[in-house]
Tab-separated table of C-alpha atoms and ligand atoms in Angstrom:
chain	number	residue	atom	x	y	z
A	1	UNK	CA	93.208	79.196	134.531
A	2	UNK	CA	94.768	81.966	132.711
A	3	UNK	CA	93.408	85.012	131.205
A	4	UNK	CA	93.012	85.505	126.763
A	5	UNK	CA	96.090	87.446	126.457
A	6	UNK	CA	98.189	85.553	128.384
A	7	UNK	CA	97.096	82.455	126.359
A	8	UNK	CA	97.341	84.703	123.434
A	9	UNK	CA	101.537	85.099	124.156
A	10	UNK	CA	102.447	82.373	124.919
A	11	UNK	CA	100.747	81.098	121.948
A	12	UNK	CA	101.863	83.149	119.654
A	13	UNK	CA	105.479	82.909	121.002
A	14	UNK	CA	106.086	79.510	120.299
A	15	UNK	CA	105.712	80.251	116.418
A	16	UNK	CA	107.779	82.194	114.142
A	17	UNK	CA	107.670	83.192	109.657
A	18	UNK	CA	107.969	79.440	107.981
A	19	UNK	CA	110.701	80.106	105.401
A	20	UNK	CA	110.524	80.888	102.004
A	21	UNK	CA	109.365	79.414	98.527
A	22	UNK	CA	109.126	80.490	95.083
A	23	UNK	CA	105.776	81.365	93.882
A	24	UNK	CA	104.011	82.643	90.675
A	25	UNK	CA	102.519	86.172	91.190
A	26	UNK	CA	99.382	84.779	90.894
A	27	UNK	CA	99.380	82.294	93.641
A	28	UNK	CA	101.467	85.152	95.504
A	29	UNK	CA	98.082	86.927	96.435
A	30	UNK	CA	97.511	87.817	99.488
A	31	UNK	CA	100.449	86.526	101.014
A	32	UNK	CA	103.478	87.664	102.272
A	33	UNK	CA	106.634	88.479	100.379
A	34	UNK	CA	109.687	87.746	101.491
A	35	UNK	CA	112.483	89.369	99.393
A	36	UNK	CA	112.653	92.830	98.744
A	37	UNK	CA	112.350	93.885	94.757
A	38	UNK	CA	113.910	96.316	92.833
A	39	UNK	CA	113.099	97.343	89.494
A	40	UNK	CA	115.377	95.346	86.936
A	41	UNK	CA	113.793	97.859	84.088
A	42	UNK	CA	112.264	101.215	84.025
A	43	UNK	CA	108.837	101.734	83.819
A	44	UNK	CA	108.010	103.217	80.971
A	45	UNK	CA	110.833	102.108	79.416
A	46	UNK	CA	111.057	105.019	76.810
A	47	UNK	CA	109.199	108.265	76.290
A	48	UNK	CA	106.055	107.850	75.297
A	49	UNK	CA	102.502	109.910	74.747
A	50	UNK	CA	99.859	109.863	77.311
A	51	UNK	CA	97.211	110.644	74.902
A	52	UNK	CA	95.895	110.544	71.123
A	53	UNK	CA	97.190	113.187	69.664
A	54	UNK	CA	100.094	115.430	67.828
A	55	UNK	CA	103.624	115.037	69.129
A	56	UNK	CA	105.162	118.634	68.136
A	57	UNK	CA	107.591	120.893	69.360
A	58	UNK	CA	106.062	123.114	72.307
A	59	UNK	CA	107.759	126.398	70.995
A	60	UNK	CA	105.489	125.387	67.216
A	61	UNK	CA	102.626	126.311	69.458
A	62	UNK	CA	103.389	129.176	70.700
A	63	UNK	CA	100.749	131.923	70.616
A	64	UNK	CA	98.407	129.254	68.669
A	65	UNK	CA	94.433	129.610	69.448
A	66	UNK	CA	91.370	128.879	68.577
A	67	UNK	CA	90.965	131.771	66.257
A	68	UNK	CA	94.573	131.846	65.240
A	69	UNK	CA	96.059	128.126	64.904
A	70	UNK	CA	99.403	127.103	64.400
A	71	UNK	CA	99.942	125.135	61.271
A	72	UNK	CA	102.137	121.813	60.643
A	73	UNK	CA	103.636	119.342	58.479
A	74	UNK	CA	102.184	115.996	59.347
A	75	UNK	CA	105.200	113.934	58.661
A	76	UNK	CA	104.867	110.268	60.425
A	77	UNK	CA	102.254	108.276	61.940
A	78	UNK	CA	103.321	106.638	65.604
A	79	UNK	CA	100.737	103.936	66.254
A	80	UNK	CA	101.381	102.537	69.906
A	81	UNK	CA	104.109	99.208	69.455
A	82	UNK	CA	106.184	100.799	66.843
A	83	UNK	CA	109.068	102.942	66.666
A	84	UNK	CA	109.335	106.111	65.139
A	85	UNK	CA	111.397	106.299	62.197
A	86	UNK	CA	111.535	110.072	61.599
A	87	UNK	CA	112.860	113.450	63.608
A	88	UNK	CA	110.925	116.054	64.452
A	89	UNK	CA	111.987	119.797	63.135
A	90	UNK	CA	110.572	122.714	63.299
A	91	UNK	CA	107.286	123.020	61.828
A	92	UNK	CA	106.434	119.620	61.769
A	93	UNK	CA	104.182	117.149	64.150
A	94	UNK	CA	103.367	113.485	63.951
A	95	UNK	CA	100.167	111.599	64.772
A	96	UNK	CA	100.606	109.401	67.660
A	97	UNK	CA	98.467	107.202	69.692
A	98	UNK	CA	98.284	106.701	73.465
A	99	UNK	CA	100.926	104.907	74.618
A	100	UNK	CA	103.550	105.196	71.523
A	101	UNK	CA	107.272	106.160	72.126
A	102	UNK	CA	107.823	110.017	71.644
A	103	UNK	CA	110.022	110.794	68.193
A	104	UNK	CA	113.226	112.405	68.653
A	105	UNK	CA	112.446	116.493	68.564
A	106	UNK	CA	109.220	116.605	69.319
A	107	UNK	CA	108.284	118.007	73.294
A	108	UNK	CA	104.758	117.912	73.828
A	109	UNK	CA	101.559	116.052	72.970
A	110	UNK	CA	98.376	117.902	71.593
A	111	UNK	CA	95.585	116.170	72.585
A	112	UNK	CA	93.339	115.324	68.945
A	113	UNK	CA	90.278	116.954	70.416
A	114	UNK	CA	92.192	120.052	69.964
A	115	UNK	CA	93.557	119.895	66.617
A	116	UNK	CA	92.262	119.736	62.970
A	117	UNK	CA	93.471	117.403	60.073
A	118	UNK	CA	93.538	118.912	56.769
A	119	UNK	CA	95.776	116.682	53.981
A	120	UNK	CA	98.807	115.955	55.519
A	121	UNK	CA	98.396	119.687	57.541
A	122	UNK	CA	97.412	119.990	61.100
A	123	UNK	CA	95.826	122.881	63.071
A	124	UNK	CA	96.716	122.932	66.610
A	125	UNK	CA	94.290	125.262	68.214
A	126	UNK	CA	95.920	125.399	71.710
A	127	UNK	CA	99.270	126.601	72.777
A	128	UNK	CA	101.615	123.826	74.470
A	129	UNK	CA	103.838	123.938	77.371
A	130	UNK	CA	107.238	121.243	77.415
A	131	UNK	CA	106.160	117.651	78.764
A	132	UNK	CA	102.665	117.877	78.011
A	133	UNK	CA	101.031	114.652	77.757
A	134	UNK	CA	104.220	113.132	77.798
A	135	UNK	CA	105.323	110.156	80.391
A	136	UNK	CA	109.386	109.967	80.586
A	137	UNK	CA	111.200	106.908	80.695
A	138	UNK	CA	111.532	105.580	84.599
A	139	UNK	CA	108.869	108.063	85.429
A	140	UNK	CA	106.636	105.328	86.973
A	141	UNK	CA	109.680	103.119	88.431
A	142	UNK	CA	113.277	103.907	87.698
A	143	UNK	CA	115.390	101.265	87.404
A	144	UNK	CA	116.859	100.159	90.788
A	145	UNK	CA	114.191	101.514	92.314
A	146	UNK	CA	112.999	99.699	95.526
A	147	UNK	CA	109.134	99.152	94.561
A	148	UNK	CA	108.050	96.184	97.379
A	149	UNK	CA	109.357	95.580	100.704
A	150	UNK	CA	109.899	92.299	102.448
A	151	UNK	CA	107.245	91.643	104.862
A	152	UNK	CA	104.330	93.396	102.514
A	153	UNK	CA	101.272	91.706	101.153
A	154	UNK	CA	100.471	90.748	97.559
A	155	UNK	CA	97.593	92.945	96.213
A	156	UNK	CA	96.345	93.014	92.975
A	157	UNK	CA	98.134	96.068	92.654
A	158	UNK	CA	101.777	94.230	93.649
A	159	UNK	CA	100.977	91.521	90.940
A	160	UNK	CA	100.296	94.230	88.379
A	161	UNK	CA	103.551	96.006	89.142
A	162	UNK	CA	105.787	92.335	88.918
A	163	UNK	CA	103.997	91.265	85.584
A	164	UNK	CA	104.964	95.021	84.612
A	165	UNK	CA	108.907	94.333	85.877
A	166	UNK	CA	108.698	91.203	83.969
A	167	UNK	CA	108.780	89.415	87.587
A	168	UNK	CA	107.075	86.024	87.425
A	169	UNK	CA	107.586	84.296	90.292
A	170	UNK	CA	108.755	85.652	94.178
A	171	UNK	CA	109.778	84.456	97.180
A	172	UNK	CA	106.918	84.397	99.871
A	173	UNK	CA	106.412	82.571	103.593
A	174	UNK	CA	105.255	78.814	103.095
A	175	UNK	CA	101.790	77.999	103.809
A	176	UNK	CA	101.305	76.298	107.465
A	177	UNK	CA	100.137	72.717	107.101
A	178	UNK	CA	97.830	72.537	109.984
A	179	UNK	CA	96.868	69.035	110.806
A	180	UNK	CA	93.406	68.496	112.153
A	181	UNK	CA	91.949	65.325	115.165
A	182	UNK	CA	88.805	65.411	115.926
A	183	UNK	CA	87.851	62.861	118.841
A	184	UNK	CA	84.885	61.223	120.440
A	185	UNK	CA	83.169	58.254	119.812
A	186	UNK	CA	80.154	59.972	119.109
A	187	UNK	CA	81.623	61.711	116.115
A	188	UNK	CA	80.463	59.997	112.660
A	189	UNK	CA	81.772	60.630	109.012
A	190	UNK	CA	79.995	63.660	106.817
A	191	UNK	CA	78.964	60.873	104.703
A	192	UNK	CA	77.937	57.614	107.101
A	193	UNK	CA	74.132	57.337	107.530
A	194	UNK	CA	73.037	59.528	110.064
A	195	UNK	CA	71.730	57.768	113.807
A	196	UNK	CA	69.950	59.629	116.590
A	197	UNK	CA	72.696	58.935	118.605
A	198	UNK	CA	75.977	59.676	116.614
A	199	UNK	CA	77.285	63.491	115.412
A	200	UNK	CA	78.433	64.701	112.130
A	201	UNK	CA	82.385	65.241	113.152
A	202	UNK	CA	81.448	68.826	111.592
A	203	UNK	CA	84.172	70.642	113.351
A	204	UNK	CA	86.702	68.859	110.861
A	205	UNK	CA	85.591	71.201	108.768
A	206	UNK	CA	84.690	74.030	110.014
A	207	UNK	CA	88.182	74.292	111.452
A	208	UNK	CA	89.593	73.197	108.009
A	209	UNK	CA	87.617	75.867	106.613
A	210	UNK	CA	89.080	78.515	108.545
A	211	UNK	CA	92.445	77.128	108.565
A	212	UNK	CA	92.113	77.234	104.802
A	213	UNK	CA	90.303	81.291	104.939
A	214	UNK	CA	93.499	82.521	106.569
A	215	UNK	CA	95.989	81.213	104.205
A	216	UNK	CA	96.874	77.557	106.179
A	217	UNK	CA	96.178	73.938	104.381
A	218	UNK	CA	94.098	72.053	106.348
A	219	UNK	CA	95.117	68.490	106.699
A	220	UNK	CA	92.716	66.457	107.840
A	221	UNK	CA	93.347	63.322	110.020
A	222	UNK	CA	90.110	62.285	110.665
A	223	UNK	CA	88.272	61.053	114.068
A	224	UNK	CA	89.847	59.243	117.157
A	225	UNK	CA	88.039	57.398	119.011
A	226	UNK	CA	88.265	58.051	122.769
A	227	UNK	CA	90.965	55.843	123.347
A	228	UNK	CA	94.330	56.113	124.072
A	229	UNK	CA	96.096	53.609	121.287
A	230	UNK	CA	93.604	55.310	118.768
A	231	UNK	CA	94.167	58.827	119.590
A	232	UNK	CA	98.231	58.556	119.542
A	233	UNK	CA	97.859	56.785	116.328
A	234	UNK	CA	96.144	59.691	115.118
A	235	UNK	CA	98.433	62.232	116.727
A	236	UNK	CA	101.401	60.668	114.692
A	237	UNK	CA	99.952	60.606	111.624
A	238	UNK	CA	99.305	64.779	112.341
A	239	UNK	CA	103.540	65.046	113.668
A	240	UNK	CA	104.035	66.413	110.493
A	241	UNK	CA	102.151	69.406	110.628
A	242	UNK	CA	103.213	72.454	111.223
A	243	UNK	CA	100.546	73.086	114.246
A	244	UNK	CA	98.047	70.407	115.077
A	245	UNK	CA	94.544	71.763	116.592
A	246	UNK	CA	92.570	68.579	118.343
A	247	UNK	CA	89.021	68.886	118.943
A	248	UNK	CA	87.198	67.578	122.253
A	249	UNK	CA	88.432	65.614	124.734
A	250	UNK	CA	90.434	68.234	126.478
A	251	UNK	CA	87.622	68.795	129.305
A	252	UNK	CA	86.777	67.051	132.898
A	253	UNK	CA	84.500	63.942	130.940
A	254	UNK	CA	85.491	60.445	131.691
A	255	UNK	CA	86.608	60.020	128.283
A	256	UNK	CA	88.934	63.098	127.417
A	257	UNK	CA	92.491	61.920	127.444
A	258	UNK	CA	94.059	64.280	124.756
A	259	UNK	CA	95.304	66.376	128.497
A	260	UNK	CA	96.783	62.750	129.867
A	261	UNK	CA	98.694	62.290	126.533
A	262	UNK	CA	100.001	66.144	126.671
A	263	UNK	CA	101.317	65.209	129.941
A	264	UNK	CA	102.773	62.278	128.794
A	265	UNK	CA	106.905	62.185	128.634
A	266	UNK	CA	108.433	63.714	125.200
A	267	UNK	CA	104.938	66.219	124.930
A	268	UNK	CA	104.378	69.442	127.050
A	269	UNK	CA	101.161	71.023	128.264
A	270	UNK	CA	101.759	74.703	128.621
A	271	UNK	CA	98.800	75.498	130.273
A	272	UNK	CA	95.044	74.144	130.561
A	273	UNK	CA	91.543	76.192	130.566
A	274	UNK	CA	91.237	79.927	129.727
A	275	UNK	CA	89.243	82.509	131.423
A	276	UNK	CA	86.977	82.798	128.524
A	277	UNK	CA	83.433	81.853	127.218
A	278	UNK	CA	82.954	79.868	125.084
A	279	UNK	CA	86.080	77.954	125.086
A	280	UNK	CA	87.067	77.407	128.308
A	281	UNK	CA	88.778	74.220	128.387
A	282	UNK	CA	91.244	74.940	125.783
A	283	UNK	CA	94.124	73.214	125.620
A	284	UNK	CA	98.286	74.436	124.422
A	285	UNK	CA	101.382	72.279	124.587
A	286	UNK	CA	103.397	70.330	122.116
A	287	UNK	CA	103.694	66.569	120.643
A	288	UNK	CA	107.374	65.738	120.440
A	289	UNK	CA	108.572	69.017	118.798
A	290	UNK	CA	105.022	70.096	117.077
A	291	UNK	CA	102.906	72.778	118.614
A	292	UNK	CA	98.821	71.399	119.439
A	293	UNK	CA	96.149	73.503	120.425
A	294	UNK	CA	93.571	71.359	122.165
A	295	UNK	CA	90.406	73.038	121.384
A	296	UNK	CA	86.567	71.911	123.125
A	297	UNK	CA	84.717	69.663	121.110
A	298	UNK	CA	81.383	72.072	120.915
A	299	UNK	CA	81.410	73.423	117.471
A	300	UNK	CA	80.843	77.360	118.601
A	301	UNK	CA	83.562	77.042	121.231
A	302	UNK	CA	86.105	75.601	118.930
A	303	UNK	CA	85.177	78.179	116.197
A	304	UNK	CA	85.325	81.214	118.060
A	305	UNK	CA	88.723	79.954	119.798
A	306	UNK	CA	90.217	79.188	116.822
A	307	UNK	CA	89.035	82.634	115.578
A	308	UNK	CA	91.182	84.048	119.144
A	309	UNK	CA	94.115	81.813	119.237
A	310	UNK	CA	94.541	79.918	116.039
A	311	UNK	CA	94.072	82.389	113.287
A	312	UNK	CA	96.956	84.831	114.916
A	313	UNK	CA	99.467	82.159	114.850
A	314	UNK	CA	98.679	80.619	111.632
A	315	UNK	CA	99.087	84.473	110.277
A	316	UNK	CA	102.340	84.761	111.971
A	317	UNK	CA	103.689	81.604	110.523
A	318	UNK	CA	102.589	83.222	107.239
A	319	UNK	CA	104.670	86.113	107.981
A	320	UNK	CA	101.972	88.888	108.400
A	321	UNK	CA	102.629	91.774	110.915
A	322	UNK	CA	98.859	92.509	111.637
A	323	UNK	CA	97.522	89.116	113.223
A	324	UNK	CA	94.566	90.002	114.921
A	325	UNK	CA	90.925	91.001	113.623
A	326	UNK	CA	89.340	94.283	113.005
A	327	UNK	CA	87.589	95.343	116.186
A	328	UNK	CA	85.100	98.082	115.620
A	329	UNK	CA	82.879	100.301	118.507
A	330	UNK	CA	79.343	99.455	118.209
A	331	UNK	CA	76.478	100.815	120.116
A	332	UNK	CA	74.859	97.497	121.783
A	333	UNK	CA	71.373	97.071	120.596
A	334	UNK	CA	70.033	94.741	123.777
A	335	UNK	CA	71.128	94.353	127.269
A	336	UNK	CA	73.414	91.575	128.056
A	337	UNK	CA	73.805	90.036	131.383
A	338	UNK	CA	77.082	88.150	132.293
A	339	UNK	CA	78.599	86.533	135.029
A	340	UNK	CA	82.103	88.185	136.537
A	341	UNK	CA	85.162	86.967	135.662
A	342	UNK	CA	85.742	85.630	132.156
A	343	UNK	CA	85.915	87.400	129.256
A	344	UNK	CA	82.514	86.825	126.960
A	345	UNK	CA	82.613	86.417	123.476
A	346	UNK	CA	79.082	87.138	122.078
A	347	UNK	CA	77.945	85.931	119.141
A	348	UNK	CA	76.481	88.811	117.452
A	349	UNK	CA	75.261	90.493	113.919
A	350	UNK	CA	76.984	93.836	113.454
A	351	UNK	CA	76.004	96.455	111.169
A	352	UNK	CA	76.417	100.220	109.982
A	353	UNK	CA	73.595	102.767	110.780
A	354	UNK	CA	74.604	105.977	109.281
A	355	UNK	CA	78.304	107.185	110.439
A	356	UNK	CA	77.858	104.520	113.516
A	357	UNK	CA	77.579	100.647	114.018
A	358	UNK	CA	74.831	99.162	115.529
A	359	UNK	CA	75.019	95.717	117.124
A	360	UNK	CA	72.590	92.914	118.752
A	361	UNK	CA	73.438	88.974	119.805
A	362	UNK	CA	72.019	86.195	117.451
A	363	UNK	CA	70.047	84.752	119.923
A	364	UNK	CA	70.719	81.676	122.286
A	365	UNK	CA	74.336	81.826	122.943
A	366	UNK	CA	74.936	78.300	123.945
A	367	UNK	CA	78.112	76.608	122.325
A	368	UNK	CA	76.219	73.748	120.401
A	369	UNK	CA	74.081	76.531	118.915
A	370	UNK	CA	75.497	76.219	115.477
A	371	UNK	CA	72.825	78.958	114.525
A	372	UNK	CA	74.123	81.465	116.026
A	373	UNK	CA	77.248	81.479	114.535
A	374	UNK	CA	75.809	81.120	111.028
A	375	UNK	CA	73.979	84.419	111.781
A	376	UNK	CA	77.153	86.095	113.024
A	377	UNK	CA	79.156	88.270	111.533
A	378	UNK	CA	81.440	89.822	115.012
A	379	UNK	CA	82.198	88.966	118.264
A	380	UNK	CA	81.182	91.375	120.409
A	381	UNK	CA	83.443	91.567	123.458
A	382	UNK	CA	82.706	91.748	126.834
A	383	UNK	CA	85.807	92.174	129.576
A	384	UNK	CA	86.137	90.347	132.666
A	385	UNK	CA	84.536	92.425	135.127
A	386	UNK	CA	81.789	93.425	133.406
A	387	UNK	CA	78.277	91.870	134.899
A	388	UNK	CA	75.510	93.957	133.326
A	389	UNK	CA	75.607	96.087	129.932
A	390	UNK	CA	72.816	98.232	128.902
A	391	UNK	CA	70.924	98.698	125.890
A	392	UNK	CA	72.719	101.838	123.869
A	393	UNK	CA	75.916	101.307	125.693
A	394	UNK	CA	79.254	101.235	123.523
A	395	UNK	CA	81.196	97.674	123.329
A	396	UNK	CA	83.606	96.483	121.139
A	397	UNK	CA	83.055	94.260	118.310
A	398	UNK	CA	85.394	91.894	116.784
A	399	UNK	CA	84.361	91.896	113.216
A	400	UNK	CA	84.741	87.924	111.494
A	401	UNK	CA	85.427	88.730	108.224
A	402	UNK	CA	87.166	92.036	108.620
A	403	UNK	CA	84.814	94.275	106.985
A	404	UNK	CA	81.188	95.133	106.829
A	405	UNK	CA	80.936	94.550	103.734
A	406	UNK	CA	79.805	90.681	103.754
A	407	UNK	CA	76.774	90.758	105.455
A	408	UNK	CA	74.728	87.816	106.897
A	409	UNK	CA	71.257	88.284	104.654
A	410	UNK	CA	68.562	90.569	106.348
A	411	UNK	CA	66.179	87.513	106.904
A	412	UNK	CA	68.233	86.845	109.882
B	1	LIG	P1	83.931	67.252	124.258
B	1	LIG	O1	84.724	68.517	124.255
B	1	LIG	O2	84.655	66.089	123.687
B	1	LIG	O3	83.357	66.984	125.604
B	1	LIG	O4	82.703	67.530	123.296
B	1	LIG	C1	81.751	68.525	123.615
B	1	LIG	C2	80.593	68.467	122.657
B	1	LIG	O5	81.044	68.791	121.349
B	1	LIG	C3	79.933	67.114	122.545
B	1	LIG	O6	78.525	67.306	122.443
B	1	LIG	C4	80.469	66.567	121.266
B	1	LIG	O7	79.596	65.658	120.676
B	1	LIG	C5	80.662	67.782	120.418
B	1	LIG	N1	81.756	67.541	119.483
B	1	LIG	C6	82.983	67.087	119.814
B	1	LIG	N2	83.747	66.960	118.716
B	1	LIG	C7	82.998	67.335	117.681
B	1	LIG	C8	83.240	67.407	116.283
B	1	LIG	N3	84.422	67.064	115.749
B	1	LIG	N4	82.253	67.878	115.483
B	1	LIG	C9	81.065	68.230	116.015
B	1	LIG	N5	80.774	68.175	117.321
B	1	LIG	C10	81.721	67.728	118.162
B	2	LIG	MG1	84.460	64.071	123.559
């Protein structure tokens, strides 16, 4: 048995950034770019007005108040989209709306609010300093200018910037087709008529689910049965994955062979059972060249190890830098009792309580207790060697969705 973060490394070292593919900026969010862009315009691309106004000449101003204006010839009309046809001298101004290019002569903007309109006169009540209300050419991005960095992620605020630069499609890290076996002759479809005795193969989706939350395509092979001819058939049809996760079968039952075929020549097991709970029995090795994380059938363990193991790797395949979870310090809001020596991950519903975090267990923390999942939204966990933690005692929290901002509904 070996302990999380060893799992963790070796895990995570046998994957590396997929390569690249050309994208639209819209499909781009949220992942990872991998060139670097430069600005192949400027932003603005001329001198324009930040406001409504009167582009003028600053030193026509000078002195001008509220009691004591300066006067001007009103000699063009700059509506934004259209170029200005006419220079401005001394004396004169020209109307000109937010986001119209600046006339040639004219230094500053005057804001409407503080001018008057008389006939084709205006009174500019304020004095005006050189670049007022004025955005210059390149201000925003000059051209050549590096504006995103290889490795970053796609925000909104990325997309805006490459629809600004004209930039319709980028290079970003290939989505990781992760191939998913479930196994067990227990397991029926989602849609077969239920029977007493047979179990929705759920964890299908839930791991397709998550696959798909952080940024992966689930593939989904479907159900082996628990033998050996049906379970390699199914492993071949997953070869082409990028990382297959199997489901049950990796434990001490009669029936769990995925281990045996690991073993088998032309496949690898690195290493077999973790010191963690849930998700002991967890599986990592490789089918001919393909990496497979053999995860226990229960659906909380293989959640919460998929959530510990699977997400990072799938993130790092996706090129990301950051591939773990938010943790967060919460005070505990029950006592917990644990055995020593694996490392516990609870189950639990996290939330804020002024400048602090408060957080309790959903209940029953067995690993077929789908509930207590669905009421989750953290991990809170417990090291190693811890046996007893007290009520009001700080622990760390592994929040699920990264923020505390989706929270399961009060009711539970
Ligand atoms: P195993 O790891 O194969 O011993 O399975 C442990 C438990 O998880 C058993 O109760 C299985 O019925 C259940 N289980 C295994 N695979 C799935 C699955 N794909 N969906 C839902 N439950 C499962
Ligand atoms: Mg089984």
């Amino acid at each position: 048995m070996i302990s999380v973060e060893e799992a963790m490394n070796r895990i995570l070292d046998s994957f590396s950034p997929l390569g690249l593919e050309k994208t639209s900026i819209i499909d781009a969010l949220g992942r990872v770019i991998g060139e670097d862009i430069y600005a192949g315009r400027a932003i603005p691309p001329k001198d324009h007005s930040t406001m409504d106004g009167y582009a003028l000449r600053a030193a026509d101003a000078r002195g001008a108040s509220q009691g004591d204006p300066a006067v001007l010839d009103v000699i063009d009309h700059i509506p934004a989209g259209t170029v200005p046809k006419l220079r401005i001298e001394a004396g004169q101004a020209a109307r000109i709306m937010t986001g119209a290019p600046l006339p040639e002569g004219a230094d500053a903007v005057v804001r409407m609010e503080e001018t008057r309109k008389a006939g084709d006169r205006v009174a500019v009540f304020t004095e005006a300093s050189q670049g007022q209300n004025i955005r210059y050419a390149g201000e925003d991005a000059r051209i050549g200018e590096k504006i995103i960095s290889r490795g970053e992620i796609i925000r909104p605020a990325e997309v805006e910037m490459l629809a600004s630069l004209g930039r319709s499609f980028i290079l970003v890290h290939q989505r990781p087709l992760i191939a998913i076996v479930a196994t067990g002759d227990e397991l029926i479809n989602i849609d077969e008529p239920p029977s007493p005795w047979k179990i929705v193969c759920s964890n299908s989706y839930s791991l397709a689910a998550m696959a798909r939350e952080c940024g992966g395509i689930p593939l989904q092979i479907g159900i082996a049965k628990d033998r050996r001819e049906d379970l390699l058939a199914k492993f071949r049809a997953a070869m082409r994955a990028d990382l297959i996760i199997s489901c049950g079968g990796v434990s001490v039952g009669d029936y769990d062979l995925v281990k045996e075929i690991l073993q088998e020549p032309g496949n690898r097991m690195h290493f077999w059972q973790v010191a963690m709970k849930p998700g002991r029995p967890l599986a990592f090795g490789s089918l001919g060249d393909v990496p497979i994380v053999a995860l226990p059938g229960n659906p909380v363990s293989s959640m919460v190890s998929f959530e510990q193991f699977i997400r990072p790797a799938i993130l790092k395949m996706l090129g990301h830098a950051n591939l773990f979870r938010r943790t967060v310090r919460a005070r505990l809001g029950e006592d917990i009792e644990k055995k020593q020596g694996m490392r516990h991950f609870i189950r639990a519903r996290i939330r804020r309580d002024g400048e602090d975090c408060i957080v309790v267990t959903t209940g029953n923390q067995g690993s077929d207790i789908r509930m207590s999942m669905v009421r989750a939204n953290g991990l809170i966990i417990l090291p190693e060697e811890a046996t007893i933690v007290r009520k009001d005692s700080m622990v760390t929290v592994q929040l699920m969705d990264d923020s505390l901002e989706r929270m399961p509904s009060p009711g539970y």
